[in-house]
PDB file of N, CA and C in Angstrom:
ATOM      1  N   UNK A   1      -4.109  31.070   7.499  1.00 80.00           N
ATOM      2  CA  UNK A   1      -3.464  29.780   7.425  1.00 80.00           C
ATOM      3  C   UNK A   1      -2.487  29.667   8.589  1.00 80.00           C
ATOM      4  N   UNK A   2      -2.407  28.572   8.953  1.00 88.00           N
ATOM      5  CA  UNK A   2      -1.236  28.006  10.462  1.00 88.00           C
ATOM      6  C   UNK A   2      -0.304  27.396   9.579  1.00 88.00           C
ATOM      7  N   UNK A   3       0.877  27.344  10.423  1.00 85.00           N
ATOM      8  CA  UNK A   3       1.830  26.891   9.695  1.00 85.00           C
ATOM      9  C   UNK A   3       2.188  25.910  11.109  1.00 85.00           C
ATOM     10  N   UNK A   4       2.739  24.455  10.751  1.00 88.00           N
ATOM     11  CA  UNK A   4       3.589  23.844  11.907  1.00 88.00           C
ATOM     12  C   UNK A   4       4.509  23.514  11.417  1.00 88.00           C
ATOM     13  N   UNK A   5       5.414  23.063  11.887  1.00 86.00           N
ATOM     14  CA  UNK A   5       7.246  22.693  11.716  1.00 86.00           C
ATOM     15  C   UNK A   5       7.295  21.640  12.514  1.00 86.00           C
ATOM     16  N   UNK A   6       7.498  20.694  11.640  1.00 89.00           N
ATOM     17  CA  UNK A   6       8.215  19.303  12.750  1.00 89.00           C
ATOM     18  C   UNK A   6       9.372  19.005  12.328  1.00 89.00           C
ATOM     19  N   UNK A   7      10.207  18.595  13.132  1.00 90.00           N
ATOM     20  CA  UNK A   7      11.598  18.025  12.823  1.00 90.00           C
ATOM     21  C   UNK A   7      11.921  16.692  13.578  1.00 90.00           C
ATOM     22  N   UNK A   8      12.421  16.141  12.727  1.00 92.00           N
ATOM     23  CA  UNK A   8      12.380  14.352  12.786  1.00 92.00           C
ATOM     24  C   UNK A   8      13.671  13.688  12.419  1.00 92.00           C
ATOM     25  N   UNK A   9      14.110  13.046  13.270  1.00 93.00           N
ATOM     26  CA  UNK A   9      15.530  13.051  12.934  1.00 93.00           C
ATOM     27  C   UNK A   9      15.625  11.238  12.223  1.00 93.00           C
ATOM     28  N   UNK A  10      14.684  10.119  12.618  1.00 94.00           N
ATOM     29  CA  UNK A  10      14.844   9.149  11.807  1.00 94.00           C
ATOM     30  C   UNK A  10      13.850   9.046  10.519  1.00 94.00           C
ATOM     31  N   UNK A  11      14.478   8.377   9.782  1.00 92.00           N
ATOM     32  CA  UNK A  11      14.158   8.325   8.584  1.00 92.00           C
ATOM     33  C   UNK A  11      12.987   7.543   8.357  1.00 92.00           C
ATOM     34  N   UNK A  12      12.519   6.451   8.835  1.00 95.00           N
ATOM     35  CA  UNK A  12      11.755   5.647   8.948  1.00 95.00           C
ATOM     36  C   UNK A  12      10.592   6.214   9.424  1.00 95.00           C
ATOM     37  N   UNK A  13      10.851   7.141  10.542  1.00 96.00           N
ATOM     38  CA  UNK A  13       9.634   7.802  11.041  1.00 96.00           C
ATOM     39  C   UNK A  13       9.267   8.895  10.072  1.00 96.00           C
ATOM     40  N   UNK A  14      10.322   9.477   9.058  1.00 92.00           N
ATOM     41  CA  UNK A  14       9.614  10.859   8.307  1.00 92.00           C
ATOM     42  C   UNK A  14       8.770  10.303   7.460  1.00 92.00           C
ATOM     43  N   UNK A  15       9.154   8.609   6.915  1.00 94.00           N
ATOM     44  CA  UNK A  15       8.268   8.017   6.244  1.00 94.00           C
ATOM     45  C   UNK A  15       6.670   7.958   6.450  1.00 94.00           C
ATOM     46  N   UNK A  16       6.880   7.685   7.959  1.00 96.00           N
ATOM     47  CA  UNK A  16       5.575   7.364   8.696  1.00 96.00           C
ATOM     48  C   UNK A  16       4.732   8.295   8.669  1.00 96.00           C
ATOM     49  N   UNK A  17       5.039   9.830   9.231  1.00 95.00           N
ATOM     50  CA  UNK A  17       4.525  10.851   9.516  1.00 95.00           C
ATOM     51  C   UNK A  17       4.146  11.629   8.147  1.00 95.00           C
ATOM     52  N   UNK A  18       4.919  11.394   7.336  1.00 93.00           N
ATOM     53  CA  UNK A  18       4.491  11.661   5.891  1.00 93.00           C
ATOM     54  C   UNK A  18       3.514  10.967   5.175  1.00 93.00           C
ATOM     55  N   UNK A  19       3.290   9.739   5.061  1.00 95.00           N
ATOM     56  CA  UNK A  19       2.505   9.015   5.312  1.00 95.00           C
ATOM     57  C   UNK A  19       1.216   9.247   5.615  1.00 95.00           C
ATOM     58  N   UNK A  20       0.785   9.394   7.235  1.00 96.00           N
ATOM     59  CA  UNK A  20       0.167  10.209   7.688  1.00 96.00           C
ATOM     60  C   UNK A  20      -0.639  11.350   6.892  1.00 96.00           C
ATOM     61  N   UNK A  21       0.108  11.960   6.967  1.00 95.00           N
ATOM     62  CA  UNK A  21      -0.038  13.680   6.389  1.00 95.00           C
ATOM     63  C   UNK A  21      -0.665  13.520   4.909  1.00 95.00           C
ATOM     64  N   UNK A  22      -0.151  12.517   4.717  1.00 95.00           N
ATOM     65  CA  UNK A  22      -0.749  12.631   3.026  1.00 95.00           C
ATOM     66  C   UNK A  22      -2.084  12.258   3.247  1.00 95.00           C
ATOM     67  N   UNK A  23      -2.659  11.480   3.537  1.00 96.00           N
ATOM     68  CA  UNK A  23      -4.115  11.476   4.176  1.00 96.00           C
ATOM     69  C   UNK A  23      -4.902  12.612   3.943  1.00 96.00           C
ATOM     70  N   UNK A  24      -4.313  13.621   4.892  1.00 96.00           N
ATOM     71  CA  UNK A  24      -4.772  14.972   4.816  1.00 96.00           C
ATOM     72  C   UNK A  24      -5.213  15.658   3.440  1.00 96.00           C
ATOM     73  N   UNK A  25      -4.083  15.328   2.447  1.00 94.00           N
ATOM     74  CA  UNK A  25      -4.008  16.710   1.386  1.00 94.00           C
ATOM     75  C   UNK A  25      -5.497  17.029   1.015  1.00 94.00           C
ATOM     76  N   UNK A  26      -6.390  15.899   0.651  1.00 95.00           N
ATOM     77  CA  UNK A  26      -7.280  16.360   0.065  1.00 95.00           C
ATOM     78  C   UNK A  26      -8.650  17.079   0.985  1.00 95.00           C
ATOM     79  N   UNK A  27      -8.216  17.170   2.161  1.00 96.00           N
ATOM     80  CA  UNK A  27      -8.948  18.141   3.268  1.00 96.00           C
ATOM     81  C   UNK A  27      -8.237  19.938   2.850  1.00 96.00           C
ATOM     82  N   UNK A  28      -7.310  20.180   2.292  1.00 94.00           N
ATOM     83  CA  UNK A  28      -6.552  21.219   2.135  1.00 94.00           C
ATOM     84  C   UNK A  28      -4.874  21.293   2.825  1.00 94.00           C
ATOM     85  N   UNK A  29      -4.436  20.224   3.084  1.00 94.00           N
ATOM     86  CA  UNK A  29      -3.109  20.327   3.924  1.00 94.00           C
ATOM     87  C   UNK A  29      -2.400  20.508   2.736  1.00 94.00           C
ATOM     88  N   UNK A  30      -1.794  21.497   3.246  1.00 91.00           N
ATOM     89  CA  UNK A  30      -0.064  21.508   2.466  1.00 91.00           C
ATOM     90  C   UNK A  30       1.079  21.356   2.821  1.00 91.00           C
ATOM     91  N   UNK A  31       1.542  20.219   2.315  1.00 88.00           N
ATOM     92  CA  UNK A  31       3.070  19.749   2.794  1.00 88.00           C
ATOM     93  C   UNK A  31       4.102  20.477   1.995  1.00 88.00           C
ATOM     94  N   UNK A  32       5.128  20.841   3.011  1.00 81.00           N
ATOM     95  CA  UNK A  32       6.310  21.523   2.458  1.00 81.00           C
ATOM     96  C   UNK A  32       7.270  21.213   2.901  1.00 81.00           C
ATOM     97  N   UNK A  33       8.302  21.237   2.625  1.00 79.00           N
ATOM     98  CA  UNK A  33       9.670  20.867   3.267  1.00 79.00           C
ATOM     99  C   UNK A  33      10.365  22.770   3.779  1.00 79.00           C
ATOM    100  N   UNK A  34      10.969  22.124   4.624  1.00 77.00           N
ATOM    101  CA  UNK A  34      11.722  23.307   5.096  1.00 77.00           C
ATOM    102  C   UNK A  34      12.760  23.690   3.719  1.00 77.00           C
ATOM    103  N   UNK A  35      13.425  23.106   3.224  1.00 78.00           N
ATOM    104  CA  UNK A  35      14.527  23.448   2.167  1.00 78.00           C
ATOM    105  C   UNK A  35      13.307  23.827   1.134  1.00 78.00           C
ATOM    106  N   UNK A  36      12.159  23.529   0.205  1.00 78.00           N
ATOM    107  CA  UNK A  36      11.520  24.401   0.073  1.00 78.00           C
ATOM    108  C   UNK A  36      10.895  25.926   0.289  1.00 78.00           C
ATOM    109  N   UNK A  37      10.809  25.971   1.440  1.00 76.00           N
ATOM    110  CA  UNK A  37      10.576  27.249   1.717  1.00 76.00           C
ATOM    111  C   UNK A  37      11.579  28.015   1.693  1.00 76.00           C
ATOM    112  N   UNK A  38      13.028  27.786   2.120  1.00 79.00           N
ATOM    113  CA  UNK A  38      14.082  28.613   2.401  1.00 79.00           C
ATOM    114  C   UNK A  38      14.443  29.168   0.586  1.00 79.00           C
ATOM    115  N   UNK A  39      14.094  28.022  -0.339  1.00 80.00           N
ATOM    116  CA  UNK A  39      14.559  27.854  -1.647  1.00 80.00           C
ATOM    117  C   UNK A  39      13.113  29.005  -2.648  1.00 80.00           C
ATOM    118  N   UNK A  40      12.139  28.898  -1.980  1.00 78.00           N
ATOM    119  CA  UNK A  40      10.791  29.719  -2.348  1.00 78.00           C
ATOM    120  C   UNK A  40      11.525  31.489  -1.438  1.00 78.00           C
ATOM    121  N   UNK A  41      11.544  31.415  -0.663  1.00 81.00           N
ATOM    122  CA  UNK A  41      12.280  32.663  -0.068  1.00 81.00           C
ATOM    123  C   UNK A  41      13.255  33.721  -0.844  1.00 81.00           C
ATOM    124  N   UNK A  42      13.932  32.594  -0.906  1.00 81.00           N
ATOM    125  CA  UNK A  42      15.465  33.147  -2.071  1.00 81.00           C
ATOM    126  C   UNK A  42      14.898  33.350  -2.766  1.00 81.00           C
ATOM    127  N   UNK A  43      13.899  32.637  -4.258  1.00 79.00           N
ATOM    128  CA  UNK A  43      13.148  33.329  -5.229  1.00 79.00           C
ATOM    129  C   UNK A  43      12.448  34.478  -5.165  1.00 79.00           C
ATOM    130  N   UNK A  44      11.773  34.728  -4.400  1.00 79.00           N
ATOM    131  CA  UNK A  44      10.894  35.930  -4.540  1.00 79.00           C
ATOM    132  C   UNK A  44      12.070  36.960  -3.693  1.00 79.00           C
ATOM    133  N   UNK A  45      12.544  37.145  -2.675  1.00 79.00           N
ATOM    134  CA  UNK A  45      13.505  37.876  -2.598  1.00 79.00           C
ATOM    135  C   UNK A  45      14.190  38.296  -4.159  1.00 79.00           C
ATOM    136  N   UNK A  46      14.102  37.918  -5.283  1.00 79.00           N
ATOM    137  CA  UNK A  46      15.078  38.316  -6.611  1.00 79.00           C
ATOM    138  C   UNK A  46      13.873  38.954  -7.433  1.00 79.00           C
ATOM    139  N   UNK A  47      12.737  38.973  -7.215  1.00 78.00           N
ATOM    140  CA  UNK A  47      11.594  39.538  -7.829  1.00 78.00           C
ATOM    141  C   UNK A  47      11.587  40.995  -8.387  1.00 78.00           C
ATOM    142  N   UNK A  48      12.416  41.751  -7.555  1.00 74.00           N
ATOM    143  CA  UNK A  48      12.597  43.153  -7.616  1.00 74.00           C
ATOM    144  C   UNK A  48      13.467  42.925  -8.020  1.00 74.00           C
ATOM    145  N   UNK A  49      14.523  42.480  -8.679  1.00 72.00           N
ATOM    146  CA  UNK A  49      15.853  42.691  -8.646  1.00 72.00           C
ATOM    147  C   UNK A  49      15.922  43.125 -10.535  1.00 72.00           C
ATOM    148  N   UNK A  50      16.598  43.602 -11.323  1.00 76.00           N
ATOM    149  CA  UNK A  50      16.755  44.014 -12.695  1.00 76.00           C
ATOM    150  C   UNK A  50      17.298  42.509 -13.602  1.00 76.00           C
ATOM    151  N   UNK A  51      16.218  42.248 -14.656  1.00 74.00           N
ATOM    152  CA  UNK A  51      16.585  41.071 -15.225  1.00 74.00           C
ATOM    153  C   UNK A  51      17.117  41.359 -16.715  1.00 74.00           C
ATOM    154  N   UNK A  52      17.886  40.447 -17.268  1.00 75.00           N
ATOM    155  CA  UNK A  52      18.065  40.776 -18.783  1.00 75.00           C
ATOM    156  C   UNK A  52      17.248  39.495 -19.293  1.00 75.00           C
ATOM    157  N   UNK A  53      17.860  39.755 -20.981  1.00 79.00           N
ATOM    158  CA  UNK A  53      16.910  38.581 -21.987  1.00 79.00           C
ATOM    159  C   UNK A  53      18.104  37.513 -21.486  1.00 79.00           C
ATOM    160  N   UNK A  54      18.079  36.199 -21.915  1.00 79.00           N
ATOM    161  CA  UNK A  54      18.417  34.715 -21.560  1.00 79.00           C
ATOM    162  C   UNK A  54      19.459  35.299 -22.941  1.00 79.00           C
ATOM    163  N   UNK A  55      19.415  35.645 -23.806  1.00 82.00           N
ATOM    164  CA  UNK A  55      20.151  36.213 -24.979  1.00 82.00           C
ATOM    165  C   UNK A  55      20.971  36.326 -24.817  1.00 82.00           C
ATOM    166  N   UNK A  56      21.077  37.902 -23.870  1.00 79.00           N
ATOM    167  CA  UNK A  56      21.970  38.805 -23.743  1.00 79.00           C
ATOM    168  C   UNK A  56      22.954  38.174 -22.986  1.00 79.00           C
ATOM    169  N   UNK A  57      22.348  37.382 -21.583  1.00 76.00           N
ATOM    170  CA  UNK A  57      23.302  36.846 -20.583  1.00 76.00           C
ATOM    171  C   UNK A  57      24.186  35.783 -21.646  1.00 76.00           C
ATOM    172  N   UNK A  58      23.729  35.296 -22.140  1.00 83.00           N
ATOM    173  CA  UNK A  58      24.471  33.997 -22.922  1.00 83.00           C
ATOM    174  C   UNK A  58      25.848  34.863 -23.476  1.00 83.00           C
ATOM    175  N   UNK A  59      25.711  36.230 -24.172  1.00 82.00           N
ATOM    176  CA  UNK A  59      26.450  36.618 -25.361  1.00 82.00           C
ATOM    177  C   UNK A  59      27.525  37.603 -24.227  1.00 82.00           C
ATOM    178  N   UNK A  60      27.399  37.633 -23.035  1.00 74.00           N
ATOM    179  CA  UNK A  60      28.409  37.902 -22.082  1.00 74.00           C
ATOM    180  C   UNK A  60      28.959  37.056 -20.785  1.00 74.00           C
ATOM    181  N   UNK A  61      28.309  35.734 -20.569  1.00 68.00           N
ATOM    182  CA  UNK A  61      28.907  34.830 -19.992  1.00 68.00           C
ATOM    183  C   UNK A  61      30.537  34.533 -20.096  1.00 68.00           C
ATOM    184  N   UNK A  62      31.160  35.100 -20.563  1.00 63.00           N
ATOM    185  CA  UNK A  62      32.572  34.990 -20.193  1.00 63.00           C
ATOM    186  C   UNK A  62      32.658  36.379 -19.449  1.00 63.00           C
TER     187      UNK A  62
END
């Protein structure tokens, strides 16, 4: 898979180019936002990390 990055600074045009792009999806394009990925990053970076039950955290939140 290729990845491209565009950055677009008016608003009107991200409309456009998005727009665009959506055309694509059903050829296989995948649209992502950059704050997505950075936000998908941070998640799996915590994958390894030691979890408790939703329980436990609740009954020590102070």
């Amino acid at each position: 898979m290729q990845s491209i990055t565009i950055n677009i600074n008016n608003d009107q045009l991200v409309d456009k180019v998005t727009w665009l792009l959506e055309h694509f999806r059903k050829d296989g394009l995948e649209i992502v936002s950059r704050e997505d990925i950075d936000d998908l990053k941070l998640l799996k970076a915590t994958r390894g990390e030691e979890s408790i039950p939703f329980d436990e955290y609740l009954k020590h939140e102070d």
